[in-house]
Tab-separated table of C-alpha atoms in Angstrom:
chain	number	residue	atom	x	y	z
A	1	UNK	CA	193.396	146.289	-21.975
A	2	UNK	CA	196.845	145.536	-23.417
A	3	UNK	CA	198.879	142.326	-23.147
A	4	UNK	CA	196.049	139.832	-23.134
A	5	UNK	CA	196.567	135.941	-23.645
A	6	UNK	CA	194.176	134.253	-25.480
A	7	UNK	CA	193.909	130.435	-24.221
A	8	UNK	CA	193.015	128.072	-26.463
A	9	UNK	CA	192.982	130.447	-29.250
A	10	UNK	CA	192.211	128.251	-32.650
A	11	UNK	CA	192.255	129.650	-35.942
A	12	UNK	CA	192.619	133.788	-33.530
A	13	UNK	CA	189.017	135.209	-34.130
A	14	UNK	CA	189.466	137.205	-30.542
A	15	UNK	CA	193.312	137.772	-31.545
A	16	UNK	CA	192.306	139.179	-34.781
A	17	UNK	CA	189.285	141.367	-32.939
A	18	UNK	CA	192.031	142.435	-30.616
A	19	UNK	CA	194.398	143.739	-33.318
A	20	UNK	CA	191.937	145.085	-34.924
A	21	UNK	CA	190.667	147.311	-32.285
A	22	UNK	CA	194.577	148.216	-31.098
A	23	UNK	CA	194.835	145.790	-28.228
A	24	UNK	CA	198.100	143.478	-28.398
A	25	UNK	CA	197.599	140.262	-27.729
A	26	UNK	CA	199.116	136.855	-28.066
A	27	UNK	CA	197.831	132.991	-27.981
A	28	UNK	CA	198.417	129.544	-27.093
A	29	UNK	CA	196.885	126.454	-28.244
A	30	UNK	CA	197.904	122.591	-27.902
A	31	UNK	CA	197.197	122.521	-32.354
A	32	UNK	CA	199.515	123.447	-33.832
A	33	UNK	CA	198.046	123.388	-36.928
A	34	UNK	CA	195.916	125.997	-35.310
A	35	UNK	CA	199.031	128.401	-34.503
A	36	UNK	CA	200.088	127.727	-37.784
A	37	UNK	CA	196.567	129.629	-38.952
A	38	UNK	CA	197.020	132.442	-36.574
A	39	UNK	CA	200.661	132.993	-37.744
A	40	UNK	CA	199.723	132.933	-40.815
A	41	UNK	CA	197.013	135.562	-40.272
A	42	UNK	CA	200.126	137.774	-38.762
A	43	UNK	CA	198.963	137.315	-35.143
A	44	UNK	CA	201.265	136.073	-32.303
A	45	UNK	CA	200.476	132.707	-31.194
A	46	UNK	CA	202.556	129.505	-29.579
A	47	UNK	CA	201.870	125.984	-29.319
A	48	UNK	CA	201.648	125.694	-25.377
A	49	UNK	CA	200.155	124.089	-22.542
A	50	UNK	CA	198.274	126.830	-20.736
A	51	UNK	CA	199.375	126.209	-17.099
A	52	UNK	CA	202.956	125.635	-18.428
A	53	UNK	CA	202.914	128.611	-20.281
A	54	UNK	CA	201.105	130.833	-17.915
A	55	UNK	CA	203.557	129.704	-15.012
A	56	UNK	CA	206.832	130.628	-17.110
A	57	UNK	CA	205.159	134.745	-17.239
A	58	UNK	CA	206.046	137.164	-14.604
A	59	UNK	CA	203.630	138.027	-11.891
A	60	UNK	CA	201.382	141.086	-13.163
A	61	UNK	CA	202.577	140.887	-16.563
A	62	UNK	CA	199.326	139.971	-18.236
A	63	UNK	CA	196.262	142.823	-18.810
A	64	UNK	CA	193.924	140.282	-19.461
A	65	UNK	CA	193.279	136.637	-20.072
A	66	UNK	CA	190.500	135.027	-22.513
A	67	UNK	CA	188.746	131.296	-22.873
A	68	UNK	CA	186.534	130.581	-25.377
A	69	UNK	CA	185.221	126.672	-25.031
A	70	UNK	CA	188.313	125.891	-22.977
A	71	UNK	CA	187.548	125.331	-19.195
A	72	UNK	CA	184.928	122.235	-19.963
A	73	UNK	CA	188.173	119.975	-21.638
A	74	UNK	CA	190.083	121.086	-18.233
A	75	UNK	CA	189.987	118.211	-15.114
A	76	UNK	CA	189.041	120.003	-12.208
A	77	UNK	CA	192.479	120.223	-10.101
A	78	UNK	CA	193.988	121.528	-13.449
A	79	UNK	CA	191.297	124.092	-13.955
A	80	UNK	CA	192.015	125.219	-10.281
A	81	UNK	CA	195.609	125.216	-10.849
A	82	UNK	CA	194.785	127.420	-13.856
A	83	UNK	CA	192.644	130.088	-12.032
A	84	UNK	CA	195.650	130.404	-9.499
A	85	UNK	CA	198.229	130.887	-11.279
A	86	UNK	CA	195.930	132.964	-13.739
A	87	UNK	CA	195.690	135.358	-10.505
A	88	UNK	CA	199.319	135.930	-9.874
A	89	UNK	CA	199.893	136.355	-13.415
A	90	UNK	CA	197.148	139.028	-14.085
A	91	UNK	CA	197.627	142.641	-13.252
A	92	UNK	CA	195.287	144.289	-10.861
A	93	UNK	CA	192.485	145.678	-12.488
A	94	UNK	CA	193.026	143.042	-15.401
A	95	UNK	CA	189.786	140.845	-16.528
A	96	UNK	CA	189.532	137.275	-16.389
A	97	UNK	CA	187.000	136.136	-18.869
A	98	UNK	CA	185.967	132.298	-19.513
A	99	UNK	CA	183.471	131.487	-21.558
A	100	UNK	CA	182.382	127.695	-22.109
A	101	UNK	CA	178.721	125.617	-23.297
A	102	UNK	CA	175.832	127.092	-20.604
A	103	UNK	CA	174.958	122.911	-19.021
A	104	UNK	CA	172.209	124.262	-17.048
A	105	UNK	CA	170.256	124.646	-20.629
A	106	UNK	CA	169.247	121.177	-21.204
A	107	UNK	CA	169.007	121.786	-24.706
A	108	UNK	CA	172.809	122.510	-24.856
A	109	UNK	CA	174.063	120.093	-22.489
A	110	UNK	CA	172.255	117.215	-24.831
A	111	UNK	CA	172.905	118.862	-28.289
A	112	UNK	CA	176.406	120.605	-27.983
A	113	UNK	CA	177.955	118.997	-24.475
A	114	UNK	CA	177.745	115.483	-24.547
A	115	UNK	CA	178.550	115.169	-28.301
A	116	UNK	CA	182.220	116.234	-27.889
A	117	UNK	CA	184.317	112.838	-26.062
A	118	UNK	CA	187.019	116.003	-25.256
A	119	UNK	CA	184.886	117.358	-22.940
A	120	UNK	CA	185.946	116.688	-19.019
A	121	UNK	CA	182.626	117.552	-17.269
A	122	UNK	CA	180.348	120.539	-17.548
A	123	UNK	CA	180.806	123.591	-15.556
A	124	UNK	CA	177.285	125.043	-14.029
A	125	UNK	CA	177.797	128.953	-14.674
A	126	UNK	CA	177.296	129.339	-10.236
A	127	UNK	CA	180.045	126.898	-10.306
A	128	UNK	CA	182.289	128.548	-12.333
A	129	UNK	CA	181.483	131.300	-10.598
A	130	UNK	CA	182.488	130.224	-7.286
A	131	UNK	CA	185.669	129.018	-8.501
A	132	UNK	CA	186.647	132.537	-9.589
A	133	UNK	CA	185.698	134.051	-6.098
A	134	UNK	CA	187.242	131.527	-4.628
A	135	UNK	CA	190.810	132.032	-5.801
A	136	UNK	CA	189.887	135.734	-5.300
A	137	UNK	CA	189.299	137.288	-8.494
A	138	UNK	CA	186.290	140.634	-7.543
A	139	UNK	CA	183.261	141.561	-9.476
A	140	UNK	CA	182.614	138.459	-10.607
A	141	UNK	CA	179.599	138.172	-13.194
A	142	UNK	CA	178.082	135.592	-15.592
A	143	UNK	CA	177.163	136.951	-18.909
A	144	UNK	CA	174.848	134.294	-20.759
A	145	UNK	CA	174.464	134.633	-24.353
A	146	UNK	CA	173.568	132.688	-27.371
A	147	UNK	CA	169.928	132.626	-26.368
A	148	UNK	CA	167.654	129.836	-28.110
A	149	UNK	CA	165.162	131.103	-30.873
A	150	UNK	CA	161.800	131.893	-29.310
A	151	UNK	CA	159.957	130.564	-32.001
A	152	UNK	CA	161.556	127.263	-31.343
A	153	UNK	CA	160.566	127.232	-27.546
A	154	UNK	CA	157.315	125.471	-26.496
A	155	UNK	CA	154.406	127.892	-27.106
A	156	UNK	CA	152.246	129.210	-24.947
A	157	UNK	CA	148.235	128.074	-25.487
A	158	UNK	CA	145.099	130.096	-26.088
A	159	UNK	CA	141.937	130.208	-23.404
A	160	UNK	CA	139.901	129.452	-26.305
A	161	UNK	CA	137.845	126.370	-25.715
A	162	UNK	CA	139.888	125.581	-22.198
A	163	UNK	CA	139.001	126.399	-18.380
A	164	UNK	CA	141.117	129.598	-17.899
A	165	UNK	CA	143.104	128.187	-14.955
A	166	UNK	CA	143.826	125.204	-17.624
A	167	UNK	CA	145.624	127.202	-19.744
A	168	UNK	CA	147.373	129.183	-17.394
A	169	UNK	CA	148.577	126.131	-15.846
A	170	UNK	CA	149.943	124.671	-19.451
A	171	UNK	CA	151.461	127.913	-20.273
A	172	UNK	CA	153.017	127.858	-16.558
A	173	UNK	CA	154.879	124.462	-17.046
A	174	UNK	CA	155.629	125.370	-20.431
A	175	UNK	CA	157.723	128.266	-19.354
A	176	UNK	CA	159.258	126.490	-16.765
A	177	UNK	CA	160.073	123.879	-19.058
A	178	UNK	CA	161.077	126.662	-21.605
A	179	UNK	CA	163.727	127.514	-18.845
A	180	UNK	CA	165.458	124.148	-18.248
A	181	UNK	CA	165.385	123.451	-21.453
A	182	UNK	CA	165.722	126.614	-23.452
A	183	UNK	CA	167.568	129.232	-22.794
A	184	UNK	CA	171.170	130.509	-23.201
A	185	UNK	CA	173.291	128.021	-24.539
A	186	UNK	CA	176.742	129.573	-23.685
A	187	UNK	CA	177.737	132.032	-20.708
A	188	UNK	CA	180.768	133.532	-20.022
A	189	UNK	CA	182.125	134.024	-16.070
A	190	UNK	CA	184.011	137.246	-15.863
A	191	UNK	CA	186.073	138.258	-13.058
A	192	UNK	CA	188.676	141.554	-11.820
A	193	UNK	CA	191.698	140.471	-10.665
């Protein structure tokens, strides 16, 4: 990819991965303290309302746009708004990638989610999903990541001194309960314009 915007890009981790593997790449963030960072670090960043910014670029002049922890401050019609003009503004062929808190892991929505009063509402990864097909980006795919620690998930139980269909019942609910409440606690949606 060249020419990818990195929304909401903070103190430029992804910028600074970018440069460093050749890819040019610029930012935008509402902090400016945070631009200030990222120009300080030599990487190309403005203070900027994504929409705003995205709608002053010329159609297909973007290779790829980025999101980390950005589409769950958004209110829904401006997160809509985003993804359309995101679509004119990205190249064919060009990757859409938005990556946010994974709500359908209880142990995330409870622990990371709800603790931040900037968040807007959580975005279920088939919802975010949808929203990408919908505007017509292709290929769309979640990518879930972070996973919790096994060792930290409810543990299955021996057959010692219980029925066997006991403890395969136990160990049953604990998995399902393992899988509402722990499991990936981000995901990315990734979509081809």
């Amino acid at each position: 990819a060249s020419d990818v915007l990195d929304v909401g890009c903070g103190r430029g981790e992804f910028l600074s991965l970018l440069r460093d593997s050749g890819i040019r790449a610029r930012g935008i963030d509402l902090n400016e303290a945070m631009v200030d960072v990222c120009r300080e670090r030599g990487l190309t960043a403005t203070v900027a309302d994504a929409l705003g910014y995205l709608r002053d670029q010329p159609d297909g002049s973007l290779g790829g746009l980025f999101a980390a922890q950005v589409v769950e401050h958004l209110q829904p019609g401006y997160l809509t708004q985003l993804l359309e003009t995101a679509f004119a503004k990205l190249r064919p062929g060009a990757l859409i990638v938005l990556e946010t808190i994974n709500p359908a892991c209880w142990f995330a929505f409870f622990s990371s989610y709800i603790r931040d009063i900037t968040h807007e509402r959580p975005l279920h990864p088939e919802t975010l999903k949808y929203l990408l097909v919908a505007t017509g980006f292709e290929q769309v795919a979640i990518r879930y990541s972070a996973p919790y620690p096994d060792h930290d998930k409810l543990q299955a139980v021996g057959a010692a001194g219980l029925p066997l269909d006991a403890a395969n019942t136990l160990n049953a609910n604990a998995e399902k309960l393992n899988q509402l409440l722990f499991t990936y606690l981000d995901y990315a949606a990734i979509g081809k314009r």
